[in-house]
PDB file of C-alpha atoms in Angstrom:
ATOM      1  CA  GLY R 680     -23.444   9.966   6.976  1.00 53.00           C
ATOM      2  CA  ALA R 681     -22.526   6.624   5.516  1.00 78.00           C
ATOM      3  CA  GLY R 682     -18.778   7.231   5.576  1.00 92.00           C
ATOM      4  CA  VAL R 683     -16.042   9.748   6.181  1.00 95.00           C
ATOM      5  CA  SER R 684     -16.586  12.735   3.933  1.00 96.00           C
ATOM      6  CA  GLN R 685     -13.816  15.107   2.867  1.00 97.00           C
ATOM      7  CA  SER R 686     -14.102  18.341   0.949  1.00 97.00           C
ATOM      8  CA  PRO R 687     -13.075  19.592  -1.433  1.00 97.00           C
ATOM      9  CA  SER R 688     -11.979  16.515  -3.332  1.00 96.00           C
ATOM     10  CA  ASN R 689      -9.496  18.628  -5.331  1.00 97.00           C
ATOM     11  CA  LYS R 690      -7.942  21.990  -4.561  1.00 98.00           C
ATOM     12  CA  VAL R 691      -5.550  23.996  -6.656  1.00 98.00           C
ATOM     13  CA  THR R 692      -4.058  27.009  -4.900  1.00 98.00           C
ATOM     14  CA  GLU R 693      -1.361  29.534  -5.527  1.00 97.00           C
ATOM     15  CA  LYS R 694       1.818  29.466  -3.500  1.00 97.00           C
ATOM     16  CA  GLY R 695       1.514  31.640  -0.436  1.00 98.00           C
ATOM     17  CA  LYS R 696      -2.257  31.351  -0.126  1.00 98.00           C
ATOM     18  CA  ASP R 697      -4.029  29.737   2.843  1.00 98.00           C
ATOM     19  CA  VAL R 698      -6.211  26.657   2.419  1.00 98.00           C
ATOM     20  CA  GLU R 699      -8.780  24.879   4.574  1.00 98.00           C
ATOM     21  CA  LEU R 700      -9.581  21.202   4.199  1.00 98.00           C
ATOM     22  CA  ARG R 701     -12.670  19.749   5.828  1.00 98.00           C
ATOM     23  CA  CYS R 702     -13.429  16.324   7.238  1.00 98.00           C
ATOM     24  CA  ASP R 703     -16.841  15.044   8.336  1.00 96.00           C
ATOM     25  CA  PRO R 704     -16.289  11.854  10.352  1.00 95.00           C
ATOM     26  CA  ILE R 705     -18.730   9.001  10.754  1.00 94.00           C
ATOM     27  CA  SER R 706     -21.405  10.004  13.240  1.00 92.00           C
ATOM     28  CA  GLY R 707     -20.486   8.954  16.750  1.00 90.00           C
ATOM     29  CA  HIS R 708     -16.805   8.363  16.094  1.00 92.00           C
ATOM     30  CA  THR R 709     -14.772   9.992  18.790  1.00 91.00           C
ATOM     31  CA  ALA R 710     -11.339   9.533  17.218  1.00 93.00           C
ATOM     32  CA  LEU R 711     -10.249  11.500  14.152  1.00 95.00           C
ATOM     33  CA  TYR R 712      -6.950  11.362  12.279  1.00 95.00           C
ATOM     34  CA  TRP R 713      -5.298  13.417   9.571  1.00 97.00           C
ATOM     35  CA  TYR R 714      -2.589  11.998   7.278  1.00 96.00           C
ATOM     36  CA  ARG R 715      -0.663  13.276   4.254  1.00 96.00           C
ATOM     37  CA  GLN R 716       0.226  11.061   1.281  1.00 93.00           C
ATOM     38  CA  SER R 717       2.695  12.490  -1.187  1.00 89.00           C
ATOM     39  CA  LEU R 718       3.268  10.970  -4.592  1.00 78.00           C
ATOM     40  CA  GLY R 719       4.875   7.582  -4.108  1.00 70.00           C
ATOM     41  CA  GLN R 720       5.097   8.069  -0.377  1.00 75.00           C
ATOM     42  CA  GLY R 721       3.429   6.374   2.551  1.00 84.00           C
ATOM     43  CA  LEU R 722       0.948   7.885   4.959  1.00 90.00           C
ATOM     44  CA  GLU R 723       2.554  10.558   7.030  1.00 92.00           C
ATOM     45  CA  PHE R 724       0.774  11.067  10.386  1.00 93.00           C
ATOM     46  CA  LEU R 725      -0.248  14.718  11.006  1.00 96.00           C
ATOM     47  CA  ILE R 726      -2.626  14.950  13.969  1.00 96.00           C
ATOM     48  CA  TYR R 727      -4.962  12.798  16.091  1.00 94.00           C
ATOM     49  CA  PHE R 728      -8.050  13.868  18.036  1.00 94.00           C
ATOM     50  CA  GLN R 729      -9.605  11.660  20.669  1.00 91.00           C
ATOM     51  CA  GLY R 730     -12.745  12.860  22.417  1.00 88.00           C
ATOM     52  CA  ASN R 731     -12.089  15.840  24.685  1.00 87.00           C
ATOM     53  CA  SER R 732      -8.401  15.027  25.187  1.00 89.00           C
ATOM     54  CA  ALA R 733      -5.706  17.384  23.949  1.00 91.00           C
ATOM     55  CA  PRO R 734      -4.928  16.441  20.334  1.00 93.00           C
ATOM     56  CA  ASP R 735      -1.672  14.726  19.458  1.00 93.00           C
ATOM     57  CA  LYS R 736      -0.040  17.279  17.097  1.00 94.00           C
ATOM     58  CA  SER R 737       3.308  15.562  16.945  1.00 92.00           C
ATOM     59  CA  GLY R 738       3.136  14.954  13.196  1.00 93.00           C
ATOM     60  CA  LEU R 739       2.434  18.484  12.029  1.00 96.00           C
ATOM     61  CA  PRO R 740       5.420  19.385   9.818  1.00 95.00           C
ATOM     62  CA  SER R 741       5.553  23.093  10.608  1.00 95.00           C
ATOM     63  CA  ASP R 742       3.685  25.859  12.362  1.00 96.00           C
ATOM     64  CA  ARG R 743       1.958  26.675   9.068  1.00 98.00           C
ATOM     65  CA  PHE R 744      -0.201  23.602   9.725  1.00 98.00           C
ATOM     66  CA  SER R 745      -3.030  23.587  12.276  1.00 97.00           C
ATOM     67  CA  ALA R 746      -6.217  21.653  12.824  1.00 97.00           C
ATOM     68  CA  GLU R 747      -9.359  22.037  14.799  1.00 96.00           C
ATOM     69  CA  ARG R 748     -12.177  19.781  15.681  1.00 95.00           C
ATOM     70  CA  THR R 749     -15.395  21.568  16.600  1.00 85.00           C
ATOM     71  CA  GLY R 750     -17.996  20.014  18.842  1.00 82.00           C
ATOM     72  CA  GLY R 751     -16.234  16.665  18.668  1.00 77.00           C
ATOM     73  CA  SER R 752     -17.330  16.187  15.083  1.00 91.00           C
ATOM     74  CA  VAL R 753     -16.190  18.140  11.986  1.00 95.00           C
ATOM     75  CA  SER R 754     -12.505  18.849  11.642  1.00 97.00           C
ATOM     76  CA  THR R 755     -10.660  21.492   9.595  1.00 98.00           C
ATOM     77  CA  LEU R 756      -7.043  21.231   8.601  1.00 98.00           C
ATOM     78  CA  THR R 757      -5.585  24.659   7.765  1.00 98.00           C
ATOM     79  CA  ILE R 758      -2.355  25.242   5.866  1.00 98.00           C
ATOM     80  CA  GLN R 759      -1.170  28.825   5.878  1.00 98.00           C
ATOM     81  CA  ARG R 760       1.178  30.341   3.283  1.00 98.00           C
ATOM     82  CA  THR R 761       1.151  27.182   1.185  1.00 98.00           C
ATOM     83  CA  GLN R 762       4.365  25.935  -0.413  1.00 97.00           C
ATOM     84  CA  GLN R 763       4.831  23.624  -3.392  1.00 96.00           C
ATOM     85  CA  GLU R 764       6.035  20.869  -1.102  1.00 95.00           C
ATOM     86  CA  ASP R 765       2.602  20.906   0.579  1.00 97.00           C
ATOM     87  CA  SER R 766       1.154  19.340  -2.608  1.00 96.00           C
ATOM     88  CA  ALA R 767      -0.186  15.958  -1.606  1.00 96.00           C
ATOM     89  CA  VAL R 768      -3.347  13.997  -0.832  1.00 95.00           C
ATOM     90  CA  TYR R 769      -4.648  14.773   2.602  1.00 97.00           C
ATOM     91  CA  LEU R 770      -6.561  11.885   4.168  1.00 96.00           C
ATOM     92  CA  CYS R 771      -8.865  11.935   7.118  1.00 96.00           C
ATOM     93  CA  ALA R 772     -10.011   8.873   9.086  1.00 95.00           C
ATOM     94  CA  SER R 773     -12.281   8.270  12.034  1.00 94.00           C
ATOM     95  CA  SER R 774     -13.064   5.470  14.475  1.00 91.00           C
ATOM     96  CA  PHE R 775     -14.747   4.709  17.773  1.00 87.00           C
ATOM     97  CA  ALA R 776     -12.404   5.056  20.694  1.00 76.00           C
ATOM     98  CA  GLY R 777     -10.265   1.953  21.026  1.00 66.00           C
ATOM     99  CA  ASP R 778     -11.973   0.352  18.047  1.00 69.00           C
ATOM    100  CA  THR R 779     -10.036  -1.879  15.755  1.00 72.00           C
ATOM    101  CA  GLU R 780     -10.892  -0.202  12.465  1.00 86.00           C
ATOM    102  CA  ALA R 781     -10.388   3.334  11.281  1.00 91.00           C
ATOM    103  CA  PHE R 782     -12.443   4.351   8.253  1.00 92.00           C
ATOM    104  CA  PHE R 783     -10.843   6.598   5.674  1.00 94.00           C
ATOM    105  CA  GLY R 784     -12.290   9.314   3.487  1.00 95.00           C
ATOM    106  CA  GLN R 785     -11.395   9.611  -0.187  1.00 94.00           C
ATOM    107  CA  GLY R 786      -9.005  12.433   0.495  1.00 95.00           C
ATOM    108  CA  THR R 787      -8.383  15.974  -0.717  1.00 97.00           C
ATOM    109  CA  ARG R 788      -5.802  16.294  -3.481  1.00 96.00           C
ATOM    110  CA  LEU R 789      -4.024  19.608  -2.883  1.00 97.00           C
ATOM    111  CA  THR R 790      -1.901  21.110  -5.681  1.00 97.00           C
ATOM    112  CA  VAL R 791       0.115  24.228  -4.935  1.00 97.00           C
ATOM    113  CA  VAL R 792       1.187  26.095  -8.097  1.00 97.00           C
TER     114      VAL R 792
ATOM    115  CA  GLY S 104       8.902   7.168  19.008  1.00 63.00           C
ATOM    116  CA  GLU S 105       6.768   5.045  16.723  1.00 72.00           C
ATOM    117  CA  ASP S 106       8.117   3.945  13.369  1.00 87.00           C
ATOM    118  CA  VAL S 107       6.887   1.392  10.858  1.00 92.00           C
ATOM    119  CA  GLU S 108       9.026   0.120   8.003  1.00 92.00           C
ATOM    120  CA  GLN S 109       8.131  -1.894   4.919  1.00 94.00           C
ATOM    121  CA  SER S 110       9.837  -2.899   1.721  1.00 90.00           C
ATOM    122  CA  LEU S 111       8.520  -0.779  -1.146  1.00 90.00           C
ATOM    123  CA  PHE S 112       7.918  -3.284  -3.935  1.00 95.00           C
ATOM    124  CA  LEU S 113       7.019  -6.916  -4.452  1.00 96.00           C
ATOM    125  CA  SER S 114       6.386  -8.707  -7.721  1.00 97.00           C
ATOM    126  CA  VAL S 115       4.846 -12.184  -7.968  1.00 97.00           C
ATOM    127  CA  ARG S 116       3.288 -14.428 -10.557  1.00 97.00           C
ATOM    128  CA  GLU S 117      -0.432 -15.143 -10.486  1.00 97.00           C
ATOM    129  CA  GLY S 118      -1.131 -18.218  -8.385  1.00 97.00           C
ATOM    130  CA  ASP S 119       1.979 -17.857  -6.271  1.00 97.00           C
ATOM    131  CA  SER S 120       1.928 -16.815  -2.602  1.00 97.00           C
ATOM    132  CA  SER S 121       2.878 -13.250  -1.687  1.00 97.00           C
ATOM    133  CA  VAL S 122       4.524 -12.337   1.612  1.00 97.00           C
ATOM    134  CA  ILE S 123       4.694  -8.721   2.635  1.00 97.00           C
ATOM    135  CA  ASN S 124       6.842  -7.882   5.634  1.00 97.00           C
ATOM    136  CA  CYS S 125       6.752  -5.079   8.164  1.00 96.00           C
ATOM    137  CA  THR S 126       8.744  -4.053  11.221  1.00 96.00           C
ATOM    138  CA  TYR S 127       7.628  -1.678  13.948  1.00 93.00           C
ATOM    139  CA  THR S 128       9.218  -0.070  16.974  1.00 89.00           C
ATOM    140  CA  ASP S 129       6.518   0.535  19.543  1.00 84.00           C
ATOM    141  CA  SER S 130       6.501  -2.465  21.884  1.00 81.00           C
ATOM    142  CA  SER S 131       3.290  -1.178  23.510  1.00 83.00           C
ATOM    143  CA  SER S 132       1.297  -1.442  20.300  1.00 83.00           C
ATOM    144  CA  THR S 133      -2.168  -2.861  20.982  1.00 84.00           C
ATOM    145  CA  TYR S 134      -3.244  -3.705  17.435  1.00 90.00           C
ATOM    146  CA  LEU S 135      -1.452  -4.148  14.152  1.00 93.00           C
ATOM    147  CA  TYR S 136      -3.160  -3.741  10.835  1.00 95.00           C
ATOM    148  CA  TRP S 137      -2.951  -4.330   7.138  1.00 96.00           C
ATOM    149  CA  TYR S 138      -4.709  -1.842   4.912  1.00 96.00           C
ATOM    150  CA  LYS S 139      -5.091  -2.055   1.128  1.00 96.00           C
ATOM    151  CA  GLN S 140      -5.104   0.870  -1.299  1.00 93.00           C
ATOM    152  CA  GLU S 141      -6.161   0.144  -4.868  1.00 91.00           C
ATOM    153  CA  PRO S 142      -5.381   2.661  -7.654  1.00 83.00           C
ATOM    154  CA  GLY S 143      -7.613   5.730  -7.375  1.00 79.00           C
ATOM    155  CA  ALA S 144      -9.369   4.348  -4.294  1.00 81.00           C
ATOM    156  CA  GLY S 145      -9.283   5.015  -0.607  1.00 84.00           C
ATOM    157  CA  LEU S 146      -7.685   2.851   2.060  1.00 91.00           C
ATOM    158  CA  GLN S 147      -9.616  -0.155   3.311  1.00 92.00           C
ATOM    159  CA  LEU S 148      -8.904  -2.365   6.246  1.00 93.00           C
ATOM    160  CA  LEU S 149      -7.858  -5.809   5.092  1.00 94.00           C
ATOM    161  CA  THR S 150      -7.214  -7.510   8.420  1.00 94.00           C
ATOM    162  CA  TYR S 151      -5.794  -6.854  11.867  1.00 93.00           C
ATOM    163  CA  ILE S 152      -4.247  -8.784  14.733  1.00 94.00           C
ATOM    164  CA  PHE S 153      -4.281  -8.130  18.445  1.00 91.00           C
ATOM    165  CA  SER S 154      -0.819  -7.840  19.904  1.00 89.00           C
ATOM    166  CA  ASN S 155      -1.234 -10.934  22.170  1.00 90.00           C
ATOM    167  CA  MET S 156      -1.836 -13.189  19.157  1.00 91.00           C
ATOM    168  CA  ASP S 157       0.795 -14.925  17.001  1.00 94.00           C
ATOM    169  CA  MET S 158      -1.278 -15.722  13.947  1.00 96.00           C
ATOM    170  CA  LYS S 159      -4.599 -14.929  12.320  1.00 95.00           C
ATOM    171  CA  GLN S 160      -6.029 -16.590   9.237  1.00 96.00           C
ATOM    172  CA  ASP S 161      -8.829 -15.253   7.117  1.00 92.00           C
ATOM    173  CA  GLN S 162      -9.483 -17.133   3.883  1.00 95.00           C
ATOM    174  CA  ARG S 163      -6.460 -16.445   1.619  1.00 96.00           C
ATOM    175  CA  LEU S 164      -4.826 -14.115   4.159  1.00 97.00           C
ATOM    176  CA  THR S 165      -2.489 -15.195   6.971  1.00 97.00           C
ATOM    177  CA  VAL S 166      -1.030 -12.645   9.391  1.00 97.00           C
ATOM    178  CA  LEU S 167       1.975 -13.661  11.461  1.00 97.00           C
ATOM    179  CA  LEU S 168       3.164 -11.578  14.418  1.00 96.00           C
ATOM    180  CA  ASN S 169       6.548 -11.992  16.083  1.00 95.00           C
ATOM    181  CA  LYS S 170       6.281  -9.668  19.029  1.00 92.00           C
ATOM    182  CA  LYS S 171       9.790 -10.325  20.243  1.00 92.00           C
ATOM    183  CA  ASP S 172      11.276  -9.157  16.955  1.00 94.00           C
ATOM    184  CA  LYS S 173       8.471  -6.618  16.298  1.00 93.00           C
ATOM    185  CA  HIS S 174       7.873  -8.215  12.914  1.00 96.00           C
ATOM    186  CA  LEU S 175       4.530  -8.503  11.153  1.00 96.00           C
ATOM    187  CA  SER S 176       3.883 -10.278   7.889  1.00 97.00           C
ATOM    188  CA  LEU S 177       0.940 -10.712   5.549  1.00 98.00           C
ATOM    189  CA  ARG S 178       0.753 -13.821   3.358  1.00 98.00           C
ATOM    190  CA  ILE S 179      -1.676 -13.893   0.438  1.00 97.00           C
ATOM    191  CA  ALA S 180      -2.197 -17.372  -0.899  1.00 98.00           C
ATOM    192  CA  ASP S 181      -2.986 -17.996  -4.590  1.00 97.00           C
ATOM    193  CA  THR S 182      -2.366 -14.349  -5.467  1.00 98.00           C
ATOM    194  CA  GLN S 183      -4.590 -12.976  -8.217  1.00 97.00           C
ATOM    195  CA  THR S 184      -4.134  -9.958 -10.532  1.00 95.00           C
ATOM    196  CA  GLY S 185      -6.925  -8.288  -8.546  1.00 93.00           C
ATOM    197  CA  ASP S 186      -4.695  -8.308  -5.512  1.00 96.00           C
ATOM    198  CA  SER S 187      -2.364  -5.772  -7.182  1.00 96.00           C
ATOM    199  CA  ALA S 188      -2.403  -2.754  -4.835  1.00 96.00           C
ATOM    200  CA  ILE S 189      -0.424  -0.975  -2.215  1.00 95.00           C
ATOM    201  CA  TYR S 190      -0.475  -2.670   1.161  1.00 97.00           C
ATOM    202  CA  PHE S 191       0.115  -0.627   4.290  1.00 96.00           C
ATOM    203  CA  CYS S 192       1.137  -1.984   7.666  1.00 96.00           C
ATOM    204  CA  ALA S 193       0.032   0.078  10.684  1.00 94.00           C
ATOM    205  CA  GLU S 194       0.334  -0.050  14.425  1.00 92.00           C
ATOM    206  CA  ARG S 195      -1.949   1.408  17.051  1.00 88.00           C
ATOM    207  CA  SER S 196      -0.127   2.757  20.107  1.00 81.00           C
ATOM    208  CA  ARG S 197      -1.616   2.604  23.599  1.00 75.00           C
ATOM    209  CA  GLY S 198      -2.445   6.306  23.168  1.00 78.00           C
ATOM    210  CA  GLY S 199      -4.627   5.330  20.250  1.00 81.00           C
ATOM    211  CA  LYS S 200      -2.543   6.969  17.493  1.00 85.00           C
ATOM    212  CA  LEU S 201      -2.322   4.983  14.210  1.00 89.00           C
ATOM    213  CA  ILE S 202       1.073   4.976  12.505  1.00 91.00           C
ATOM    214  CA  PHE S 203       1.511   3.640   8.989  1.00 93.00           C
ATOM    215  CA  GLY S 204       4.442   2.352   7.026  1.00 93.00           C
ATOM    216  CA  GLN S 205       5.404   3.561   3.604  1.00 92.00           C
ATOM    217  CA  GLY S 206       3.363   0.892   1.861  1.00 94.00           C
ATOM    218  CA  THR S 207       4.390  -2.073  -0.272  1.00 96.00           C
ATOM    219  CA  GLU S 208       3.356  -1.981  -3.918  1.00 95.00           C
ATOM    220  CA  LEU S 209       2.358  -5.536  -4.940  1.00 97.00           C
ATOM    221  CA  SER S 210       2.443  -6.292  -8.632  1.00 97.00           C
ATOM    222  CA  VAL S 211       0.892  -9.550  -9.817  1.00 97.00           C
ATOM    223  CA  LYS S 212       1.903 -10.718 -13.235  1.00 94.00           C
ATOM    224  CA  PRO S 213      -0.276 -13.141 -15.218  1.00 91.00           C
TER     225      PRO S 213
END
């Protein structure tokens, strides 16, 4: 595709439910990143995938958060038993390995009610 | 660990220069970046500098890097109202991870 695609663009869920957020990176990009942006906050690093290497999960805030990247392409961020503090915009980015620029998707706005 | 710090707000008058500052902690950073986020829009790369450079100029933008002090700045000359946005500083570690600061909200008053 032309850019990084994220779906859904908006998601409203009830507290306690599980959600899955999807990211389609730019074709050929080996690096993929997930970030969280809460209202008025910066970009909080969540997880980083690079090729076939073990992902850097050091930013995941709790064990309710997990992410997968299948076939080195599409990635899914899963949040189990959602809490109100999980409400935020979740941003995905991708790049070529070692490249200077990471391209961002438009994000998924998650609202937990 | 990696950490990037920025001041949260900056207000300038149209036509003045804006200087946005950033400090980082990872001395092994390979690249340092400035991203721009306009209201309701995604993040876009504005400019970047390789860690062995001191300065980079691109039209109205000047990036200064003080590697000894781990200090990065972005100067926007002749700031326009269209420059109003949130500016994020970011560092790329040798492992490839990108770490962002909290963002500086630039407000340009006519």
